[in-house]
Amino acid sequence: MLNFMESLGIDVGGSGIKGAIVNTKNGEFITERHRTETPQPATPEIIAETIKQIADHFNWTGKIGCGFPSVIQNGIIRTAANIDKSCIGVNANELFSAVTGRQIKVYNDADAAGFAELRFGKVKNFKGLALFLTVGTGIGSALFYEGKLIPNTEFGHMYMNNKLKAEHFTSDAIRKKEDLNWKNWGKRFNEYLEYMETLLYPELIILGGGASKKFEKFSSEITIKAPIEPAQLLNNAGIIGAALLA
Ligand code: BGC
């Protein structure tokens, strides 16, 4: 029998697609996390098939929430920075629901992860302007004010003064590609945070994604005024938030 306090959360990333069944009352995983490599090219049909395989893996027929690395307006994919360009314009809610035979709702991945922090993590009870950043293949962002999400911000696409987009200057993928040590990467990331601070003046910054687990390795390089902390739910926030939004 289906339990209505459970849903399947899926996080579609540039390198992996991950899912787990989540208790939406307390944000805890009910199952182990299941991960599949993101197939290349990551076309919407192939991503839909992969989501179906993950739902089948869990024998799951209930609701599914999905975080996706794009601007998503009412289920429609508007951008494709790190996935196949053929995703643009596709109604992901409709396509993914049709291919999987389940009811799926799709949201921007950083918004979903930030939403989990809002419910159960570091943004809970915080009423000021909070900026949530996920640092992985790209840089995703979510903005919260008075406990409300302002969706689809794309602060990873800000141009730095060296004319690179922030996510081409200081994402986790760039750290690996350029073989930067944490100190040197931290200096770059701090430059980006300083820029964000002059534009937004957030009162709290929360870091999610892969880099959040290594915060102590680069925190000494961070000199901005706003308090900055790793996400409480670390790398699981994306799955938990997607499940909550299902
Ligand atoms: C995308 C965002 C996404 C972020 C993290 C960026 O390249 O444009 O929509 O949130 O990557 O995956």
Coordinates of C-alpha atoms and ligand atoms in Angstrom, one line a residue:
M1 CA 0.0 0.0 0.0
L2 CA 1.2 3.5 -0.8
N3 CA 2.2 5.7 2.1
F4 CA 1.3 9.3 1.3
M5 CA 4.1 10.6 3.5
E6 CA 6.6 9.1 1.2
S7 CA 7.7 10.1 -2.3
L8 CA 10.6 9.3 -4.6
G9 CA 13.0 12.2 -5.0
I10 CA 15.2 12.3 -8.1
D11 CA 18.2 14.6 -8.7
V12 CA 19.3 14.9 -12.3
G13 CA 22.9 16.1 -12.5
G14 CA 25.4 16.6 -15.2
S15 CA 27.3 13.5 -14.2
G16 CA 24.8 11.3 -12.2
I17 CA 21.1 10.8 -11.7
K18 CA 20.3 9.9 -8.1
G19 CA 17.2 8.9 -6.3
A20 CA 15.8 7.7 -3.0
I21 CA 12.4 7.3 -1.3
V22 CA 12.1 10.0 1.3
N23 CA 9.9 10.4 4.3
T24 CA 8.4 13.9 3.6
K25 CA 7.5 14.4 7.2
N26 CA 11.0 14.4 8.5
G27 CA 13.2 14.5 5.3
E28 CA 14.9 11.2 6.1
F29 CA 15.8 8.6 3.5
I30 CA 13.7 5.5 3.7
T31 CA 15.9 3.6 1.2
E32 CA 19.5 3.7 0.2
R33 CA 20.4 6.2 -2.5
H34 CA 20.5 4.8 -6.0
R35 CA 22.8 6.4 -8.6
T36 CA 23.1 6.0 -12.3
E37 CA 25.6 7.7 -14.6
T38 CA 23.9 10.4 -16.6
P39 CA 23.7 8.9 -20.1
Q40 CA 25.3 11.0 -22.9
P41 CA 24.0 12.7 -24.9
A42 CA 21.6 13.6 -22.0
T43 CA 18.5 14.0 -24.2
P44 CA 15.1 14.4 -22.5
E45 CA 13.9 11.0 -23.7
I46 CA 17.0 9.2 -22.4
I47 CA 16.8 11.1 -19.0
A48 CA 13.1 10.0 -18.8
E49 CA 14.1 6.4 -19.4
T50 CA 16.7 6.6 -16.7
I51 CA 14.2 8.0 -14.3
K52 CA 11.9 5.1 -15.2
Q53 CA 14.7 2.6 -14.4
I54 CA 15.2 4.3 -11.0
A55 CA 11.5 4.1 -10.2
D56 CA 11.5 0.5 -11.3
H57 CA 14.5 -0.2 -9.1
F58 CA 12.5 0.9 -6.1
N59 CA 9.3 -0.7 -7.3
W60 CA 7.8 2.8 -6.9
T61 CA 4.4 3.7 -8.3
G62 CA 3.7 6.8 -6.2
K63 CA 4.5 10.5 -6.7
I64 CA 8.0 11.5 -8.0
G65 CA 9.6 14.9 -7.6
C66 CA 12.6 15.7 -9.8
G67 CA 15.3 18.3 -9.6
F68 CA 16.7 19.2 -13.0
P69 CA 19.7 21.4 -13.9
S70 CA 17.8 24.0 -15.8
V71 CA 15.4 26.9 -15.4
I72 CA 12.0 25.2 -15.2
Q73 CA 8.8 27.2 -15.6
N74 CA 5.6 25.2 -15.0
G75 CA 7.4 22.0 -15.9
I76 CA 8.9 23.4 -19.1
I77 CA 12.7 23.2 -19.5
R78 CA 14.0 26.7 -20.5
T79 CA 17.8 26.3 -20.4
A80 CA 20.4 23.6 -20.9
A81 CA 23.9 24.6 -19.7
N82 CA 25.1 21.1 -18.8
I83 CA 22.6 18.8 -20.5
D84 CA 21.7 18.3 -24.1
K85 CA 20.3 21.4 -25.9
S86 CA 17.4 19.3 -27.2
C87 CA 15.9 19.6 -23.7
I88 CA 15.0 23.3 -24.2
G89 CA 11.3 23.8 -24.7
V90 CA 10.3 20.3 -23.6
N91 CA 7.5 19.9 -21.1
A92 CA 9.4 17.7 -18.6
N93 CA 6.3 17.2 -16.4
E94 CA 4.4 15.7 -19.3
L95 CA 7.3 13.8 -21.0
F96 CA 8.7 12.2 -17.8
S97 CA 5.2 11.3 -16.6
A98 CA 4.3 9.7 -19.9
V99 CA 7.5 7.7 -20.2
T100 CA 7.6 6.5 -16.6
G101 CA 3.8 6.0 -16.2
R102 CA 4.1 7.8 -12.9
Q103 CA 3.1 11.4 -11.8
I104 CA 6.3 13.5 -11.9
K105 CA 6.8 17.1 -11.1
V106 CA 10.1 18.8 -12.2
Y107 CA 11.8 21.8 -10.6
N108 CA 15.2 23.5 -10.9
D109 CA 17.7 21.3 -9.0
A110 CA 19.1 24.1 -6.8
D111 CA 15.6 25.3 -5.9
A112 CA 14.7 21.8 -4.9
A113 CA 17.9 21.4 -2.8
G114 CA 17.4 24.8 -1.2
F115 CA 13.8 23.9 -0.4
A116 CA 15.0 20.9 1.6
E117 CA 17.3 23.3 3.6
L118 CA 14.4 25.6 4.1
R119 CA 12.2 22.8 5.5
F120 CA 14.7 20.8 7.5
G121 CA 18.1 22.4 7.4
K122 CA 20.0 25.6 7.8
V123 CA 17.4 28.0 6.3
K124 CA 14.6 26.7 8.6
N125 CA 13.3 29.6 10.7
F126 CA 15.6 32.1 9.0
K127 CA 13.6 35.0 7.7
G128 CA 16.2 37.3 6.2
L129 CA 17.7 37.1 2.7
A130 CA 19.3 33.7 2.3
L131 CA 21.3 32.6 -0.7
F132 CA 21.8 28.9 -1.3
L133 CA 24.5 27.8 -3.8
T134 CA 25.1 24.3 -5.1
V135 CA 28.6 23.7 -6.4
G136 CA 29.0 20.7 -8.6
T137 CA 29.2 20.3 -12.4
G138 CA 27.7 23.8 -12.6
I139 CA 26.8 26.4 -10.0
G140 CA 23.1 26.5 -9.0
S141 CA 21.4 29.0 -6.9
A142 CA 18.2 29.4 -4.8
L143 CA 17.1 32.6 -3.1
F144 CA 14.9 32.8 0.0
Y145 CA 13.3 35.7 1.7
E146 CA 11.0 35.5 4.7
G147 CA 11.0 31.8 4.3
K148 CA 9.8 31.9 0.7
L149 CA 11.6 30.6 -2.4
I150 CA 12.2 33.0 -5.2
P151 CA 12.6 30.4 -8.0
N152 CA 14.8 30.0 -11.1
T153 CA 17.7 32.4 -10.1
E154 CA 20.8 31.5 -12.2
F155 CA 23.6 33.1 -10.3
G156 CA 26.1 30.6 -11.5
H157 CA 25.8 32.3 -14.9
M158 CA 27.0 35.7 -13.6
Y159 CA 30.0 36.9 -15.6
M160 CA 33.1 37.4 -13.6
N161 CA 35.5 40.3 -14.5
N162 CA 37.7 37.8 -16.3
K163 CA 34.7 37.4 -18.7
L164 CA 34.0 33.8 -17.7
K165 CA 30.7 32.7 -16.3
A166 CA 31.1 32.0 -12.6
E167 CA 30.4 28.2 -13.2
H168 CA 33.2 28.2 -15.8
F169 CA 35.6 29.8 -13.2
T170 CA 34.9 28.2 -9.9
S171 CA 32.6 25.1 -10.1
D172 CA 33.6 21.8 -8.7
A173 CA 34.0 20.5 -12.3
I174 CA 36.5 23.3 -13.0
R175 CA 38.4 22.5 -9.8
K176 CA 38.9 18.9 -11.0
K177 CA 39.6 19.9 -14.6
E178 CA 42.2 22.4 -13.8
D179 CA 43.6 20.3 -10.9
L180 CA 43.3 23.3 -8.5
N181 CA 44.1 22.6 -4.8
W182 CA 41.4 23.6 -2.3
K183 CA 43.2 26.8 -1.3
N184 CA 43.5 28.1 -4.9
W185 CA 40.0 27.0 -5.7
G186 CA 38.8 28.7 -2.5
K187 CA 40.4 32.0 -3.6
R188 CA 38.4 31.8 -6.8
F189 CA 35.2 30.9 -5.0
N190 CA 35.7 33.8 -2.6
E191 CA 36.1 36.2 -5.5
Y192 CA 32.7 34.9 -6.8
L193 CA 31.1 35.2 -3.3
E194 CA 32.5 38.8 -3.0
Y195 CA 30.8 39.7 -6.3
M196 CA 27.5 38.1 -5.2
E197 CA 27.7 40.0 -1.9
T198 CA 28.1 43.4 -3.7
L199 CA 25.0 42.6 -5.8
L200 CA 22.7 40.9 -3.3
Y201 CA 23.9 41.5 0.3
P202 CA 22.6 38.1 1.5
E203 CA 22.4 37.7 5.3
L204 CA 23.2 34.0 5.1
I205 CA 24.9 31.9 2.5
I206 CA 24.5 28.1 2.5
L207 CA 26.6 25.8 0.3
G208 CA 25.3 22.6 -1.1
G209 CA 26.6 20.2 -3.8
G210 CA 29.9 18.2 -3.8
A211 CA 32.0 21.1 -2.4
S212 CA 29.8 21.4 0.7
K213 CA 31.4 18.2 2.1
K214 CA 34.9 19.7 1.9
F215 CA 34.1 23.1 3.4
E216 CA 36.8 23.0 6.0
K217 CA 39.4 22.6 3.2
F218 CA 38.7 26.0 1.7
S219 CA 36.8 28.0 4.4
S220 CA 40.0 29.9 5.4
E221 CA 40.0 31.6 2.0
I222 CA 36.5 33.0 2.4
T223 CA 36.5 36.6 3.6
I224 CA 33.0 37.8 2.8
K225 CA 30.9 39.5 5.5
A226 CA 27.8 37.2 5.3
P227 CA 27.9 34.1 7.4
I228 CA 28.5 31.1 5.2
E229 CA 27.9 27.4 6.2
P230 CA 27.8 24.1 4.5
A231 CA 24.2 22.7 4.0
Q232 CA 23.0 20.5 6.8
L233 CA 21.6 17.9 4.4
L234 CA 24.9 18.0 2.3
N235 CA 24.7 16.2 -1.0
N236 CA 21.2 14.7 -0.2
A237 CA 19.4 18.0 -0.2
G238 CA 18.6 17.7 -3.9
I239 CA 16.8 14.4 -3.5
I240 CA 15.0 15.4 -0.3
G241 CA 13.8 18.7 -1.8
A242 CA 12.6 17.0 -5.0
A243 CA 10.6 14.5 -2.9
L244 CA 9.1 17.3 -0.8
L245 CA 8.0 19.1 -4.0
A246 CA 6.5 16.0 -5.5
Ligands
BGC1 C1 22.2 25.5 -14.5 C2 21.3 25.7 -13.3 C3 21.5 24.6 -12.3 C4 23.0 24.5 -12.0 C5 23.3 23.4 -11.0 C6 23.6 25.4 -14.0 O1 24.4 25.2 -15.1 O2 22.0 26.6 -15.4 O3 19.9 25.7 -13.7 O4 20.7 24.8 -11.2 O5 23.8 24.4 -13.1 O6 23.0 22.1 -11.6

